[in-house]
N, CA, C and O atoms as a GROMACS GRO file, in nm:
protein
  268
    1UNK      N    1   1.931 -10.257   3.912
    1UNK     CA    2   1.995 -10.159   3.826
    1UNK      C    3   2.082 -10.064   3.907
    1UNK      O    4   2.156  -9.976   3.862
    2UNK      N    5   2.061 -10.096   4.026
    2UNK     CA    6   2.172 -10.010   4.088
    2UNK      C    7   2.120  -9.846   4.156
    2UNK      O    8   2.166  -9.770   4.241
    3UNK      N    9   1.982  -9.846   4.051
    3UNK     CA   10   1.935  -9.700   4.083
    3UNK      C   11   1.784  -9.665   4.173
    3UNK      O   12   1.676  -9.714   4.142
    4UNK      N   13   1.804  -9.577   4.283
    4UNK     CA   14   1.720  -9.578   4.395
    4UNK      C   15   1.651  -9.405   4.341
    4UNK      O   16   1.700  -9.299   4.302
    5UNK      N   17   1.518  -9.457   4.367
    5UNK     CA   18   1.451  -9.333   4.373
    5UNK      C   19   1.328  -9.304   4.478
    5UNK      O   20   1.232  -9.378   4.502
    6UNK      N   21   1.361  -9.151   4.544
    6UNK     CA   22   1.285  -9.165   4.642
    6UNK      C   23   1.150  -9.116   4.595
    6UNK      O   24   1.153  -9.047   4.493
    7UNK      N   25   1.031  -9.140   4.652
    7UNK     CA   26   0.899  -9.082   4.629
    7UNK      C   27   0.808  -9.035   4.683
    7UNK      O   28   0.787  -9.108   4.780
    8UNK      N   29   0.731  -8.947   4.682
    8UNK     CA   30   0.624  -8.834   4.790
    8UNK      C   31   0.533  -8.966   4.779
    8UNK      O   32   0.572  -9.079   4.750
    9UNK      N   33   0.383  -8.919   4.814
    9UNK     CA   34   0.271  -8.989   4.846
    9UNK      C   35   0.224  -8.978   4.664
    9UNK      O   36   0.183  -9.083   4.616
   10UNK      N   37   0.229  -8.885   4.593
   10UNK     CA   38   0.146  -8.887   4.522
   10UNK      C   39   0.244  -9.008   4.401
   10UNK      O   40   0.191  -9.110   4.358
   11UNK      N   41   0.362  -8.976   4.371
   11UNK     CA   42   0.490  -9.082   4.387
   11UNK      C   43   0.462  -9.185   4.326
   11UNK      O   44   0.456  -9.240   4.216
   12UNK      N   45   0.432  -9.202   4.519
   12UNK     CA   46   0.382  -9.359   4.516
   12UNK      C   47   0.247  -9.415   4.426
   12UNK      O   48   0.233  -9.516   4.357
   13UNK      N   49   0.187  -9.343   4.445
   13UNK     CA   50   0.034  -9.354   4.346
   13UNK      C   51   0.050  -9.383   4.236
   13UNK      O   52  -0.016  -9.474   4.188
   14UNK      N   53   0.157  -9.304   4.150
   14UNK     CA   54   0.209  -9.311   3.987
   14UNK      C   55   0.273  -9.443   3.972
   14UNK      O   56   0.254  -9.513   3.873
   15UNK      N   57   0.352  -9.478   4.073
   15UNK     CA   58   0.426  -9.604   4.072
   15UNK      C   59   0.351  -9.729   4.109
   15UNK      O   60   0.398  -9.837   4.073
   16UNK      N   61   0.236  -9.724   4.181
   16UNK     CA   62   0.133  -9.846   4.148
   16UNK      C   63   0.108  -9.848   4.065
   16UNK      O   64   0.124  -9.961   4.018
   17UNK      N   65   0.060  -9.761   3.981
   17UNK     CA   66  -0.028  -9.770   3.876
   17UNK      C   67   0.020  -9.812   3.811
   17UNK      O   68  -0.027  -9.913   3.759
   18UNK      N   69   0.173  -9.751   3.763
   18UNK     CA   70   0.260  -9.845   3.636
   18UNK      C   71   0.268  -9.962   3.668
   18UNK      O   72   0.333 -10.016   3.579
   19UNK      N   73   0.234 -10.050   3.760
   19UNK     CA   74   0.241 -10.173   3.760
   19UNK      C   75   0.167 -10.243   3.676
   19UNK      O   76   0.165 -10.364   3.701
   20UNK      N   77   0.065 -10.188   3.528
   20UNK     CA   78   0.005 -10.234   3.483
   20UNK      C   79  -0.008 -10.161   3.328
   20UNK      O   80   0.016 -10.043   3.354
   21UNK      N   81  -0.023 -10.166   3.242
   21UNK     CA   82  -0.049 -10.061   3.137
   21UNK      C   83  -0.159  -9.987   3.160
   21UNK      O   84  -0.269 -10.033   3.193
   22UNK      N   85  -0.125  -9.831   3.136
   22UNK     CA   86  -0.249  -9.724   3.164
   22UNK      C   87  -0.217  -9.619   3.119
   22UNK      O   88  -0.095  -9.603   3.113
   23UNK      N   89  -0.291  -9.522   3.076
   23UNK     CA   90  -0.259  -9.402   3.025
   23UNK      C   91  -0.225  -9.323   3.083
   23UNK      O   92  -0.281  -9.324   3.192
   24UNK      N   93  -0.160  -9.248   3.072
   24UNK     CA   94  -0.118  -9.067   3.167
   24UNK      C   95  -0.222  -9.010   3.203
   24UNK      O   96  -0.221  -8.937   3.302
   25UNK      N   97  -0.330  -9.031   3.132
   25UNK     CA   98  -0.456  -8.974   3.191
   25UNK      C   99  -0.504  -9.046   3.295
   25UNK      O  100  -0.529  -9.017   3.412
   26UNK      N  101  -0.509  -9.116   3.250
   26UNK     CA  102  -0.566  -9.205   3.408
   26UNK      C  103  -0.492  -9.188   3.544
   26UNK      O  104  -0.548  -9.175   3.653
   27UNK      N  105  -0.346  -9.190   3.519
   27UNK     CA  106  -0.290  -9.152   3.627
   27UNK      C  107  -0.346  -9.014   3.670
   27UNK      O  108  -0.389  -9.004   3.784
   28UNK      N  109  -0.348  -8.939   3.611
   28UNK     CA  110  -0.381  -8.772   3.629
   28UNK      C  111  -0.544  -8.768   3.686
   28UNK      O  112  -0.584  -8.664   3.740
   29UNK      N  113  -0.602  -8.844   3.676
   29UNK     CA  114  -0.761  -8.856   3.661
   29UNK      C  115  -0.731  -8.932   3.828
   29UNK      O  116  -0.781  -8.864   3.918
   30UNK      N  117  -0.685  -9.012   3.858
   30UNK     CA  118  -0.689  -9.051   3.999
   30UNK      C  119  -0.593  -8.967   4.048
   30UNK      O  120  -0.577  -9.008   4.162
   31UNK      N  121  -0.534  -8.894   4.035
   31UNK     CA  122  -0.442  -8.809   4.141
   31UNK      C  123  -0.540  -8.647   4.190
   31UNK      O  124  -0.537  -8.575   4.289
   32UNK      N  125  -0.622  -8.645   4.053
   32UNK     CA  126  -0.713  -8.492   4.056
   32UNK      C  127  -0.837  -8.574   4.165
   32UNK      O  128  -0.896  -8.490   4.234
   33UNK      N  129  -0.867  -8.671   4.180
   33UNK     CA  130  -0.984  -8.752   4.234
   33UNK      C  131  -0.938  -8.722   4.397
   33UNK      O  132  -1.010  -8.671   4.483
   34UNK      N  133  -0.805  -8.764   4.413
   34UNK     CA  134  -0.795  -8.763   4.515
   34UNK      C  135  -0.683  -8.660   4.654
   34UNK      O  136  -0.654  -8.659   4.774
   35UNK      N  137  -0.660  -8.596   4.538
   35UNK     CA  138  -0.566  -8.460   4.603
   35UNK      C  139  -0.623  -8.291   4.547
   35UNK      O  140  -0.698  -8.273   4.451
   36UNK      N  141  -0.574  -8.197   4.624
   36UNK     CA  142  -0.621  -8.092   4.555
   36UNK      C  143  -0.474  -8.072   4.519
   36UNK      O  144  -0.375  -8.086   4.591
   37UNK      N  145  -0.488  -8.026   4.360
   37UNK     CA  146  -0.393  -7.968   4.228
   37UNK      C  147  -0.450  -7.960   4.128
   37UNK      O  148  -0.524  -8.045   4.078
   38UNK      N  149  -0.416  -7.840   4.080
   38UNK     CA  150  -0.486  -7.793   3.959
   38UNK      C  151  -0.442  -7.921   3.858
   38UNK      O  152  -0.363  -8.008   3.896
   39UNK      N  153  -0.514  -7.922   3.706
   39UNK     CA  154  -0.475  -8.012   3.612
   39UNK      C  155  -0.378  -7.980   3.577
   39UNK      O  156  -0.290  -8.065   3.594
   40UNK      N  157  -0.341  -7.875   3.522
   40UNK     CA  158  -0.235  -7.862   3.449
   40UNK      C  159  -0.116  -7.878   3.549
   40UNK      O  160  -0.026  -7.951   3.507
   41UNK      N  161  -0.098  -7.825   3.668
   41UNK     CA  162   0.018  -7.860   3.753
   41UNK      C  163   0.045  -8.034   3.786
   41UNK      O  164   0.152  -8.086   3.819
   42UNK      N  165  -0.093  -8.104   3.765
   42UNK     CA  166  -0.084  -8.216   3.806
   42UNK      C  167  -0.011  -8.328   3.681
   42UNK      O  168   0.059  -8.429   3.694
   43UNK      N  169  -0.063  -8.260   3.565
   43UNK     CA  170   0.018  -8.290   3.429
   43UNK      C  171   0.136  -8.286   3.444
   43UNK      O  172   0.204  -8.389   3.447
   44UNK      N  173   0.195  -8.145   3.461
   44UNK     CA  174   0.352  -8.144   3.451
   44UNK      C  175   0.414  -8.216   3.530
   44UNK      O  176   0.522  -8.262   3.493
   45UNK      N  177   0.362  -8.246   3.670
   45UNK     CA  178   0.429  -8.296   3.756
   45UNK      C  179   0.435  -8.444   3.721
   45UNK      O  180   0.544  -8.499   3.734
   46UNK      N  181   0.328  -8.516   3.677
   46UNK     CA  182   0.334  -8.678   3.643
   46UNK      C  183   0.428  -8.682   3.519
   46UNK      O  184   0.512  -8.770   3.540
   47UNK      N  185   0.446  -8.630   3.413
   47UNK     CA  186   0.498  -8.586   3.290
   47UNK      C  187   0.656  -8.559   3.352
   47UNK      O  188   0.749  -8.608   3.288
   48UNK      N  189   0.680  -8.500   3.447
   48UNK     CA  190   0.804  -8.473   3.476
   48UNK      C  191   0.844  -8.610   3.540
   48UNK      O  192   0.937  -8.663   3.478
   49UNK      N  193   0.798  -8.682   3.649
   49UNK     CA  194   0.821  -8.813   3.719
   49UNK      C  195   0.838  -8.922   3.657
   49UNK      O  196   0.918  -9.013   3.682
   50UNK      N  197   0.712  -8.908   3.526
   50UNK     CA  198   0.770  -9.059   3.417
   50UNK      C  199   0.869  -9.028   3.363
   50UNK      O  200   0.951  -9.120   3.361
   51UNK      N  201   0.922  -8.885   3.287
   51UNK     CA  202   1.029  -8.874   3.238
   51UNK      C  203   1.164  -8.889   3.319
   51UNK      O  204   1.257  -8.931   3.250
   52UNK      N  205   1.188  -8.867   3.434
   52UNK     CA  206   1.272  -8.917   3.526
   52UNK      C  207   1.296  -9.082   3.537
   52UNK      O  208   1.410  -9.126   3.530
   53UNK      N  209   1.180  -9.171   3.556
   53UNK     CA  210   1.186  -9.314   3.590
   53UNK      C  211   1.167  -9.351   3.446
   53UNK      O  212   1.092  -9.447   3.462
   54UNK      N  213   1.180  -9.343   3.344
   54UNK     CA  214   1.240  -9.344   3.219
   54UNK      C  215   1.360  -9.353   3.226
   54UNK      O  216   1.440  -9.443   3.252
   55UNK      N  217   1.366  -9.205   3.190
   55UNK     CA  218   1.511  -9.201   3.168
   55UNK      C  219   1.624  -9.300   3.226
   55UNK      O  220   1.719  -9.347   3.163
   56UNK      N  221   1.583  -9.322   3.392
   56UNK     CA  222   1.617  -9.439   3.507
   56UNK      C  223   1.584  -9.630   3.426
   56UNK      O  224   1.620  -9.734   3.482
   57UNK      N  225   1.516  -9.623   3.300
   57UNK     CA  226   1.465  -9.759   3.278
   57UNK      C  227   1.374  -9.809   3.378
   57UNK      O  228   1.349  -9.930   3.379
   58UNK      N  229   1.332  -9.749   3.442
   58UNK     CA  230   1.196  -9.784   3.571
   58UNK      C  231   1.105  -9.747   3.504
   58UNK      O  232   1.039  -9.713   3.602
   59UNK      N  233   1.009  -9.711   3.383
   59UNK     CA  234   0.902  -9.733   3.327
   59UNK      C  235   0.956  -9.703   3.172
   59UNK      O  236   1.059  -9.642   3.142
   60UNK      N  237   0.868  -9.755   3.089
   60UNK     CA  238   0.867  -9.753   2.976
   60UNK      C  239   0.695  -9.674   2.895
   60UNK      O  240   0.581  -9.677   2.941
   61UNK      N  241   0.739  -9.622   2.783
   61UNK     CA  242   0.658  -9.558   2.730
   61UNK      C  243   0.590  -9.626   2.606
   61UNK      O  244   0.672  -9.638   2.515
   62UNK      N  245   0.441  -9.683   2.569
   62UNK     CA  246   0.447  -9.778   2.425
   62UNK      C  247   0.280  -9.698   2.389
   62UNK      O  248   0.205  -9.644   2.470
   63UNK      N  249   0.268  -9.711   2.285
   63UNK     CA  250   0.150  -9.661   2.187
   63UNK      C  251   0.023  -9.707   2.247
   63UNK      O  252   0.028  -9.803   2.324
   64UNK      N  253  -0.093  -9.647   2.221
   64UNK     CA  254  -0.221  -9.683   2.269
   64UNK      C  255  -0.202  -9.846   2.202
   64UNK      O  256  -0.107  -9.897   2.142
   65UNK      N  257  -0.312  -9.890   2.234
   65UNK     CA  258  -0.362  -9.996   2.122
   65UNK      C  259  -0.467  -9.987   2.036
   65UNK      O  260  -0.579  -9.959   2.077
   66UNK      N  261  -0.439 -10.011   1.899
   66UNK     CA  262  -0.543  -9.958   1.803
   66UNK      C  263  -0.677  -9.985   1.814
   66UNK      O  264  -0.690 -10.105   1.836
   67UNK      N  265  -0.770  -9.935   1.810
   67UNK     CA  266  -0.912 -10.007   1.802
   67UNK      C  267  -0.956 -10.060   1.726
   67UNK      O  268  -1.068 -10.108   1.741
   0.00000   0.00000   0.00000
């Protein structure tokens, strides 16, 4: 696509993970596991990064699955 994005350590963490379907929580739930950041800073910041690699077409956003 033409488009390069660089990434910290924690970044990189978010960007494994999308290698698979998973919730925002989960991402947030292994980043609080393994770094110190408050939740809510750790929210905005993953929340801000998918909305970036979105916007980029580098992840996509789709509905839970119903139970």
């Amino acid at each position: 696509s033409g488009v390069y994005v660089s990434l910290d350590e924690i970044g990189s963490v978010v960007w494994e993970m999308r290698q698979s379907p998973c919730a925002v929580e989960h991402i947030c739930e292994r980043v609080l596991a393994t770094y110190e950041v408050s939740a809510e800073q750790c929210q905005a910041d993953i929340d801000h990064l998918l909305a970036e690699l979105a916007k980029h077409h580098l992840v996509e956003f789709c509905d839970a699955p119903s139970a």
